[in-house]
XYZ file of C-alpha atoms in Angstrom:
622
model
C -0.017 -0.101 0.357
C 1.842 3.002 -1.187
C 1.571 6.812 1.151
C 0.982 9.232 0.688
C 2.532 12.623 2.119
C 0.735 16.212 3.010
C 1.781 19.338 2.492
C 1.265 21.329 4.974
C -1.200 22.923 2.916
C -3.107 20.453 1.747
C -3.088 18.724 5.229
C -4.841 21.749 7.112
C -7.229 21.531 4.055
C -8.316 17.961 4.736
C -8.376 17.936 8.718
C -10.835 21.104 8.432
C -12.899 19.569 5.629
C -14.334 17.147 8.746
C -14.725 20.335 11.087
C -17.294 22.135 11.744
C -17.766 26.217 11.340
C -17.426 26.846 14.680
C -14.299 25.148 15.267
C -12.371 26.919 11.667
C -13.331 30.057 12.902
C -10.724 30.079 15.770
C -8.329 28.198 13.536
C -8.471 31.224 11.575
C -7.864 34.170 14.203
C -4.746 31.984 15.341
C -2.213 33.331 12.615
C -2.012 34.522 9.548
C -1.424 31.889 7.698
C -3.708 29.355 9.002
C -6.348 32.184 7.915
C -5.007 31.610 4.509
C -5.395 28.244 4.340
C -8.695 27.628 6.115
C -11.048 30.363 4.844
C -11.525 28.118 1.226
C -13.225 25.163 3.610
C -14.895 28.319 5.600
C -16.441 30.235 2.949
C -16.706 27.643 0.055
C -20.245 26.438 1.598
C -22.177 29.853 2.990
C -26.276 28.847 4.421
C -26.920 32.155 5.768
C -30.410 29.901 6.685
C -28.718 27.796 9.146
C -28.176 29.100 12.741
C -23.915 28.717 11.943
C -23.871 31.569 9.015
C -26.057 33.947 10.514
C -23.579 36.666 12.046
C -22.849 36.514 8.239
C -25.465 38.361 7.194
C -26.177 39.862 11.309
C -22.420 41.500 11.931
C -20.898 44.548 10.018
C -17.323 42.717 10.335
C -18.335 39.297 9.227
C -20.257 40.894 6.336
C -17.374 43.118 5.336
C -15.034 39.671 5.500
C -17.354 38.081 3.820
C -17.565 40.171 0.950
C -13.503 40.407 0.713
C -13.536 36.118 0.368
C -16.637 36.174 -2.162
C -13.971 35.115 -4.762
C -13.917 31.407 -2.777
C -18.124 30.807 -2.066
C -19.518 27.718 -3.709
C -22.642 27.654 -2.318
C -24.319 30.262 -1.406
C -28.169 30.666 0.819
C -28.660 34.327 1.531
C -31.299 35.106 3.950
C -33.838 37.948 3.286
C -31.130 40.730 5.321
C -27.623 39.625 2.759
C -30.052 39.777 0.038
C -30.433 43.396 0.703
C -27.896 43.716 1.799
C -25.867 42.162 -1.392
C -28.022 42.758 -4.461
C -28.263 46.668 -3.719
C -24.849 46.736 -3.230
C -22.940 45.221 -5.634
C -21.991 48.458 -7.119
C -22.048 51.474 -4.954
C -23.829 54.584 -6.041
C -21.188 56.898 -6.406
C -19.676 54.860 -8.576
C -22.215 54.366 -11.079
C -23.856 58.274 -11.203
C -20.807 59.815 -8.891
C -23.074 61.167 -6.853
C -21.880 61.668 -3.034
C -19.883 59.008 -1.925
C -22.021 56.830 0.023
C -20.110 54.416 2.503
C -19.994 50.071 2.981
C -21.091 51.112 6.217
C -24.029 53.630 4.953
C -25.476 51.255 2.921
C -24.897 48.443 5.461
C -27.188 50.240 7.787
C -29.531 51.447 5.529
C -30.102 47.850 2.842
C -31.010 46.395 7.145
C -28.129 45.604 8.606
C -27.541 45.911 12.814
C -24.748 48.669 13.964
C -24.738 46.364 17.163
C -21.815 48.656 19.152
C -19.624 51.789 18.286
C -16.440 50.387 18.376
C -16.020 51.067 14.689
C -12.892 52.042 13.518
C -13.623 55.594 11.292
C -11.670 54.368 8.686
C -14.458 51.275 8.980
C -17.249 54.219 8.180
C -16.048 55.760 5.412
C -14.657 53.219 3.535
C -15.931 52.962 -0.199
C -14.592 50.225 -1.421
C -17.249 48.242 -3.762
C -19.501 44.750 -3.102
C -17.722 42.337 -5.231
C -19.654 40.122 -7.648
C -19.411 36.207 -6.957
C -18.481 34.381 -10.216
C -18.036 30.666 -8.835
C -20.740 29.916 -7.531
C -22.244 26.526 -8.623
C -25.469 26.613 -6.155
C -27.508 29.819 -5.230
C -30.656 30.648 -3.337
C -31.459 34.497 -2.711
C -34.744 36.362 -1.315
C -35.947 38.119 -4.641
C -38.402 40.376 -2.807
C -36.370 43.889 -1.658
C -38.223 44.739 0.852
C -37.197 46.541 3.697
C -37.944 49.185 6.234
C -35.964 52.821 4.910
C -38.863 54.574 2.569
C -38.740 53.315 -0.906
C -37.739 56.823 -2.342
C -34.366 56.653 -0.535
C -31.196 57.261 -2.828
C -29.925 54.410 -1.672
C -32.147 51.964 -2.246
C -32.838 50.669 -5.787
C -35.814 47.680 -6.320
C -35.718 48.062 -9.420
C -31.278 48.670 -10.232
C -31.393 45.236 -7.516
C -33.714 42.828 -9.906
C -31.755 43.328 -12.210
C -28.583 43.103 -10.595
C -29.493 39.355 -9.845
C -30.086 38.683 -13.307
C -26.447 40.069 -14.392
C -25.631 38.330 -10.925
C -26.689 34.609 -12.476
C -26.046 35.390 -15.849
C -22.096 35.622 -14.608
C -21.842 32.337 -12.785
C -21.475 30.046 -15.979
C -21.682 26.861 -13.681
C -24.793 27.420 -11.812
C -25.839 24.208 -11.234
C -29.061 24.728 -8.305
C -30.910 28.467 -9.079
C -33.235 28.979 -5.404
C -35.414 32.299 -6.390
C -38.273 33.553 -3.409
C -40.574 35.955 -3.566
C -40.176 36.792 -6.661
C -42.163 39.245 -8.290
C -42.919 39.270 -11.744
C -45.644 40.334 -14.462
C -46.356 39.067 -18.218
C -43.853 40.533 -19.883
C -40.307 42.476 -20.043
C -39.989 41.030 -17.000
C -40.962 37.753 -17.244
C -38.731 37.114 -20.884
C -36.138 39.389 -18.979
C -36.043 36.481 -16.376
C -37.063 33.657 -19.348
C -32.987 34.964 -20.905
C -31.209 34.343 -17.731
C -32.638 30.670 -16.963
C -32.406 30.104 -20.624
C -27.949 30.749 -20.249
C -27.316 28.304 -17.931
C -26.021 25.962 -19.358
C -25.055 24.164 -15.970
C -28.352 24.302 -14.481
C -30.393 21.010 -13.160
C -32.262 22.157 -10.235
C -34.666 25.496 -10.428
C -36.907 26.449 -7.967
C -38.692 30.344 -7.897
C -41.115 31.128 -5.754
C -43.298 33.736 -7.891
C -46.070 36.314 -7.216
C -47.216 37.081 -10.027
C -49.353 40.433 -10.862
C -51.771 41.582 -13.631
C -53.006 39.960 -16.677
C -51.818 37.027 -18.665
C -50.101 35.202 -15.459
C -51.247 32.053 -16.860
C -48.724 32.177 -18.907
C -46.339 32.764 -17.142
C -45.598 28.776 -15.749
C -45.338 27.575 -19.868
C -42.900 30.853 -20.837
C -40.487 29.319 -18.163
C -40.636 26.253 -18.996
C -39.958 26.461 -22.344
C -36.603 28.937 -21.112
C -35.620 25.880 -19.070
C -31.774 24.198 -20.403
C -32.554 20.824 -21.379
C -29.640 19.890 -18.338
C -32.077 20.760 -15.916
C -33.138 17.834 -13.315
C -35.612 19.291 -11.138
C -38.473 21.824 -11.731
C -39.749 23.802 -8.578
C -41.932 26.690 -9.386
C -44.831 28.170 -6.796
C -47.084 30.445 -8.431
C -49.360 33.024 -6.712
C -51.208 35.372 -8.243
C -51.739 39.040 -5.904
C -53.552 42.247 -7.325
C -50.473 44.552 -6.136
C -47.091 44.505 -5.941
C -45.393 45.202 -1.790
C -42.748 46.955 -0.587
C -40.699 49.913 -3.091
C -41.061 47.770 -6.335
C -43.284 49.415 -8.974
C -44.110 47.354 -11.925
C -44.464 51.069 -13.914
C -40.601 51.641 -12.980
C -40.307 48.042 -13.414
C -40.874 48.114 -17.740
C -39.912 51.803 -18.284
C -37.464 52.147 -16.269
C -34.618 49.064 -16.532
C -33.329 49.752 -20.183
C -32.357 46.454 -20.087
C -34.940 44.764 -19.793
C -36.876 47.838 -22.020
C -34.185 46.580 -25.431
C -35.872 42.854 -24.528
C -39.118 42.434 -26.869
C -40.541 39.393 -27.011
C -39.005 37.756 -30.333
C -35.208 38.354 -28.097
C -36.760 34.700 -26.630
C -36.373 31.376 -28.591
C -38.929 28.992 -26.692
C -36.810 25.732 -27.169
C -37.887 22.992 -28.986
C -35.978 19.625 -28.301
C -37.380 17.510 -25.196
C -36.099 18.091 -21.616
C -34.740 15.072 -21.285
C -33.271 14.845 -17.979
C -36.203 16.388 -15.933
C -37.395 13.769 -13.537
C -39.258 15.977 -11.235
C -42.012 18.349 -11.934
C -43.167 20.117 -9.060
C -45.164 23.254 -10.007
C -47.812 23.959 -8.079
C -49.583 27.319 -9.575
C -52.968 28.625 -7.736
C -53.381 29.955 -10.782
C -55.008 27.252 -13.646
C -54.821 26.628 -16.733
C -56.008 24.503 -19.145
C -55.513 21.256 -20.960
C -53.702 22.055 -24.532
C -50.996 24.413 -21.923
C -50.466 21.254 -20.129
C -50.292 19.142 -23.004
C -47.409 21.292 -24.412
C -45.634 21.104 -21.594
C -45.929 17.641 -20.611
C -45.516 16.038 -23.907
C -42.062 17.027 -22.986
C -41.338 15.703 -20.464
C -41.338 11.957 -21.096
C -38.905 10.998 -18.028
C -40.798 12.478 -15.256
C -41.183 10.170 -12.465
C -42.761 12.994 -9.686
C -45.207 14.900 -11.304
C -47.028 17.786 -8.637
C -50.445 17.072 -10.110
C -51.707 20.306 -12.184
C -54.415 22.312 -11.425
C -56.708 22.516 -14.603
C -59.548 25.350 -14.995
C -61.466 22.500 -15.823
C -61.651 19.025 -14.015
C -64.948 17.612 -15.740
C -62.657 15.254 -18.252
C -60.117 13.821 -15.320
C -59.708 10.400 -17.091
C -58.494 11.795 -20.176
C -56.644 13.774 -18.503
C -54.816 10.680 -16.799
C -54.692 9.334 -19.837
C -52.820 11.949 -21.855
C -50.386 12.005 -18.446
C -49.688 8.531 -17.926
C -48.838 8.208 -21.892
C -47.143 11.095 -21.769
C -45.063 10.331 -18.812
C -44.495 6.202 -18.746
C -41.906 6.391 -15.832
C -44.522 8.558 -13.556
C -43.682 6.934 -9.578
C -45.280 9.539 -7.936
C -48.009 11.953 -7.707
C -48.375 14.657 -5.300
C -50.576 17.750 -4.624
C -50.079 20.552 -2.662
C -52.983 22.825 -3.841
C -56.369 21.325 -3.940
C -58.501 24.173 -3.773
C -60.914 23.368 -6.281
C -59.718 19.448 -5.870
C -60.564 18.782 -2.854
C -61.380 14.763 -2.927
C -58.320 14.319 -5.377
C -60.304 13.718 -8.408
C -57.658 14.530 -10.684
C -54.659 11.681 -8.936
C -57.379 9.314 -8.168
C -57.713 9.049 -11.820
C -54.297 8.849 -12.261
C -53.467 6.468 -9.808
C -56.357 3.884 -11.710
C -54.939 4.448 -15.442
C -50.770 3.649 -14.027
C -50.168 -0.314 -14.293
C -50.929 -2.135 -10.816
C -48.337 -1.353 -8.187
C -46.106 1.360 -9.871
C -47.407 4.401 -7.852
C -44.948 4.317 -5.101
C -45.099 8.136 -3.155
C -47.934 9.925 -3.263
C -48.462 13.314 -0.756
C -51.905 15.742 -0.638
C -52.792 18.512 1.341
C -56.275 19.401 2.572
C -57.799 16.436 1.526
C -61.525 15.732 2.147
C -62.832 12.849 1.132
C -65.839 11.744 3.464
C -66.317 9.296 0.917
C -62.356 8.249 1.044
C -62.773 7.777 -3.113
C -58.214 8.585 -3.296
C -57.234 6.433 -0.641
C -59.498 3.385 -2.284
C -58.038 3.771 -6.046
C -54.350 3.855 -4.161
C -54.976 -0.133 -3.844
C -53.445 -1.182 -7.077
C -50.555 -0.201 -5.411
C -50.500 -1.777 -1.889
C -47.216 -3.256 -3.294
C -45.275 -0.656 -4.131
C -46.489 2.100 -2.302
C -43.385 3.455 0.319
C -44.736 6.691 1.326
C -47.801 8.353 1.699
C -48.698 11.623 2.797
C -51.665 13.032 3.576
C -51.322 16.743 4.867
C -53.691 19.493 7.204
C -55.998 16.374 6.586
C -59.663 17.455 7.085
C -61.233 14.252 6.484
C -60.022 10.613 6.347
C -61.797 7.223 7.571
C -59.583 5.675 10.599
C -61.208 2.546 8.465
C -59.193 3.263 5.713
C -56.145 3.728 7.719
C -56.260 1.098 9.085
C -56.441 -0.558 6.173
C -53.338 0.973 5.180
C -51.221 0.117 7.904
C -52.370 -3.393 7.277
C -51.594 -3.986 3.232
C -49.147 -1.870 2.757
C -46.297 -3.939 2.300
C -43.871 -1.758 1.278
C -44.431 1.043 3.750
C -41.511 3.671 4.873
C -43.384 6.874 5.771
C -46.473 7.117 6.672
C -47.605 10.941 7.611
C -51.295 12.016 8.737
C -51.504 15.580 9.703
C -54.619 17.619 10.698
C -55.200 21.703 11.441
C -57.026 20.152 14.564
C -56.044 18.833 17.258
C -59.128 16.283 17.295
C -58.211 14.671 13.544
C -59.095 13.419 11.307
C -57.140 9.849 12.890
C -57.429 6.222 13.653
C -58.865 4.938 16.354
C -57.216 3.020 18.387
C -58.871 -0.107 17.841
C -58.426 -0.352 14.446
C -54.821 0.819 14.669
C -54.460 -2.496 16.701
C -56.952 -4.777 14.612
C -54.177 -5.928 12.874
C -50.624 -6.768 12.405
C -49.451 -4.005 10.255
C -48.056 -5.078 6.350
C -44.474 -3.161 6.916
C -41.977 -2.977 9.271
C -39.426 -0.954 6.618
C -41.550 2.376 8.533
C -38.832 5.335 9.096
C -41.549 7.542 9.864
C -44.790 7.247 11.356
C -46.759 10.444 12.204
C -50.600 9.773 13.061
C -53.431 11.040 15.579
C -55.080 8.698 17.721
C -58.439 8.354 19.373
C -58.656 6.810 22.948
C -61.579 5.471 23.836
C -62.890 6.317 27.284
C -63.260 2.474 27.829
C -62.494 1.112 31.311
C -58.509 1.430 32.238
C -58.816 -2.248 31.827
C -59.507 -2.375 28.309
C -57.996 0.478 27.470
C -54.648 -0.372 28.712
C -54.615 -3.712 26.434
C -55.059 -1.428 23.476
C -52.779 0.625 24.352
C -50.144 -2.242 24.659
C -51.085 -3.846 21.329
C -50.301 -0.466 19.815
C -47.251 0.058 21.783
C -46.097 -3.957 20.927
C -46.646 -2.673 16.915
C -44.522 0.137 17.234
C -42.060 -1.700 18.783
C -41.627 -3.923 15.583
C -40.872 -1.078 13.965
C -36.981 -0.898 14.511
C -35.965 1.221 11.133
C -38.072 4.335 12.699
C -35.936 7.752 12.637
C -39.133 9.781 12.884
C -42.043 8.664 15.452
C -44.934 11.460 16.137
C -47.863 10.145 17.848
C -50.357 12.070 18.927
C -53.817 12.295 21.066
C -56.617 13.560 19.625
C -58.397 15.913 22.297
C -61.787 17.170 21.929
C -62.953 20.337 20.744
C -64.565 21.770 24.253
C -61.373 19.929 26.103
C -60.305 23.179 28.505
C -56.600 22.720 31.094
C -57.054 24.575 34.772
C -56.021 28.045 32.682
C -59.509 27.636 31.028
C -57.035 27.100 27.608
C -57.460 24.822 25.121
C -56.337 21.704 25.686
C -53.419 20.307 22.706
C -52.310 17.138 21.371
C -48.693 17.859 23.497
C -50.429 18.221 27.216
C -51.104 15.254 26.309
C -48.809 11.939 27.576
C -49.428 8.529 25.998
C -50.221 6.553 29.325
C -47.343 4.334 30.772
C -45.020 4.484 27.739
C -42.615 6.364 29.100
C -42.331 4.333 32.539
C -39.752 1.586 32.603
C -42.173 -1.827 34.055
C -39.850 -2.954 36.175
C -40.941 -4.170 39.816
C -40.262 -0.748 42.463
C -38.250 -1.791 45.741
C -41.976 -2.132 47.373
C -42.118 -4.588 44.828
C -45.109 -3.178 43.511
C -45.578 -3.163 39.528
C -44.971 0.603 37.929
C -47.289 -0.404 34.765
C -44.779 0.848 31.875
C -44.104 0.028 28.704
C -41.189 1.790 27.576
C -39.536 -1.366 27.596
C -41.510 -2.555 24.610
C -40.065 0.116 22.841
C -35.951 -0.640 22.643
C -35.691 -2.038 19.465
C -35.752 2.213 17.903
C -31.713 2.764 18.020
C -32.799 4.468 15.157
C -34.576 6.907 16.473
C -33.626 10.646 16.047
C -37.006 12.189 16.737
C -39.685 11.526 19.447
C -42.607 14.220 18.549
C -46.490 14.615 20.036
C -47.646 13.978 23.112
C -44.816 12.940 24.981
C -45.144 15.630 27.750
C -43.807 14.748 30.819
C -43.949 18.280 32.578
C -45.302 16.853 36.125
C -48.360 19.886 35.579
C -48.958 17.517 32.982
C -51.229 14.642 32.702
C -48.763 11.948 32.785
C -46.054 11.159 35.238
C -42.673 12.557 35.110
C -40.276 10.442 34.173
C -37.254 9.141 36.450
C -33.640 8.358 36.815
C -33.880 4.655 35.608
C -36.206 6.270 32.327
C -33.138 8.909 30.797
C -30.215 6.034 31.735
C -32.320 4.239 29.207
C -32.981 6.314 27.177
C -29.481 7.372 26.586
C -29.025 3.498 26.329
C -31.569 2.946 24.037
C -32.309 5.562 21.801
C -27.943 7.005 20.881
C -29.147 8.627 18.499
C -32.184 11.222 19.597
C -31.827 14.662 18.791
C -35.434 16.169 19.310
C -38.333 14.623 22.054
C -41.573 16.578 22.617
C -41.443 16.211 27.239
C -41.793 19.689 27.722
C -43.792 21.133 26.082
C -46.140 23.595 28.138
C -43.738 26.140 30.012
C -43.982 29.292 27.774
C -47.853 27.644 27.379
C -48.298 32.061 27.412
C -46.178 33.437 26.048
C -44.552 34.445 22.525
C -41.419 31.553 22.253
C -43.943 29.206 19.956
C -42.087 26.375 18.153
C -38.402 27.231 20.153
C -36.337 23.672 20.565
C -33.996 24.467 23.426
C -31.323 21.805 25.220
C -30.902 21.296 28.667
C -28.902 23.746 28.892
C -31.194 26.064 26.999
C -33.959 25.270 29.594
C -31.931 25.944 32.276
C -31.003 29.338 31.334
C -34.834 29.813 30.821
C -35.149 29.389 34.462
C -36.939 25.673 34.431
C -36.654 23.728 37.188
C -35.729 20.636 35.710
C -35.323 17.075 37.456
C -31.846 15.585 38.007
C -32.375 12.785 36.012
C -33.222 15.425 33.215
C -29.978 17.434 33.922
C -28.144 14.011 33.766
C -30.087 12.973 30.533
C -28.654 16.824 28.836
C -24.876 16.687 30.032
C -25.078 12.411 28.194
C -26.345 14.078 25.574
C -26.067 18.082 24.828
C -27.312 17.912 21.102
C -31.146 16.733 22.137
C -33.319 19.282 22.205
C -36.720 19.388 23.959
C -39.895 21.647 22.936
C -40.852 24.437 24.876
C -43.049 26.149 24.214
C -46.888 24.880 22.346
């Protein structure tokens, strides 16, 4: 076996690639040599939407350092603040117009930056260095809406110019393979053509994600225009199109179409629609609140022979669902996954059901539907021919689905890896406990399970018998990564403070207690041992409140030691959901250390667990 001898720079770069940024940062501050060696690793991938890189947009010095090293950036996910700062300041006004110099510091403050103290050197606040343009990007995620707090007439701020600079930034990054633009405001006409022309020039583009707010007339033509501008390299097309009657912020449609000379020069004839099919396109995730007609759908899907995942389109007329379904299958013969995130006029899933019936048996692998309101279970029964192939079923914000059908899915879908049924109401829909244990579940491959369970008000002994059978079913799912079980609540149920009781205040009886004998020989009737096989569990969500003020018993030291031993990968557990019930900290997670910072009096056993698993977080608010 040969030996590879690393030079010092190569060795440092390789080691740093395995370190977290919070560990690389101190190394960079050690000396100038290490700063240079570590810079590429540190600045190569920037994600301002993640907590670790947040300071790159909230700290003046960190933002300026990032701009100095922009040539090293390969992937960047900008947050709203940095999008404003960067897109508006790629060139300073003093260079463009000869106006009095506007400093980087001034621009940073106007565009949304925070001046955290008064310790900046005088030279820092007077620097007029222009913003460098990133030209080596492979991935760009950006907030295209340039709204900000200052006046729309502020001479430093110009949203129209900012959008033009965004397109220019994209044009300069010829190796871009992943592009995501959020809150992009456009109308049919020069704005749309400018966007389409920009997209057509990105020859290496693989993944395109656009979240568009459309204004004015002919909004139904926006999706086709973008589709026929996509380069042939695109394999994932993700669009979310909504229509609004007015624009927000300082972006004015009139000035956008009349003051931008680059857009004025562009006319529709400059844009040549792509004629060849998108042979690489595998994922069509085009969600549109603007319906289009069947002819428009035909013109696009006939170019997508290799699509395997399809967002079911919203058509103006769904009366001919069977005809549309047959066309879709003929155009996309490799189709294996369906989703429908905007149901609106088709809340029963009429078109999706028609597609499912037309597909060859055991072809469909994944189904996702938002807002299902199907009292007759038409959609779910249409999945019957695919029970041998379905690996993922997600019914999100479900309005109505019967418990019996959910039981059928559990007992007959032998390839199932994910079953998710959510609702906007804590009372359901869900599965009755009796139905959940009516038969043996067909799949032990489940990695994600999210269900609302309706527990009967019968006698304790009968109820605990059913619960034990249910817990055994859960314990057999040894591949579970995410377990989210919620107890259905009564719509009128109130707590001692007269507030509505939610599923997060409840605890599955006995599930988080061990069943071993106590010192006096009494059995505690716990069932935690039944979940010993869930060694891959990372998230425990739902009705697992161990707060002593809740209805369940508090976990003790033995249970905490058991969790540490049997669930070594656990990252999130909903053990403490109700401490900030009436506060403003909704949805916040925290480690034991963070909870103690909030002056919560945690039991000693949880403090012990927090030391053993410092990254384990608990929900702290409803």
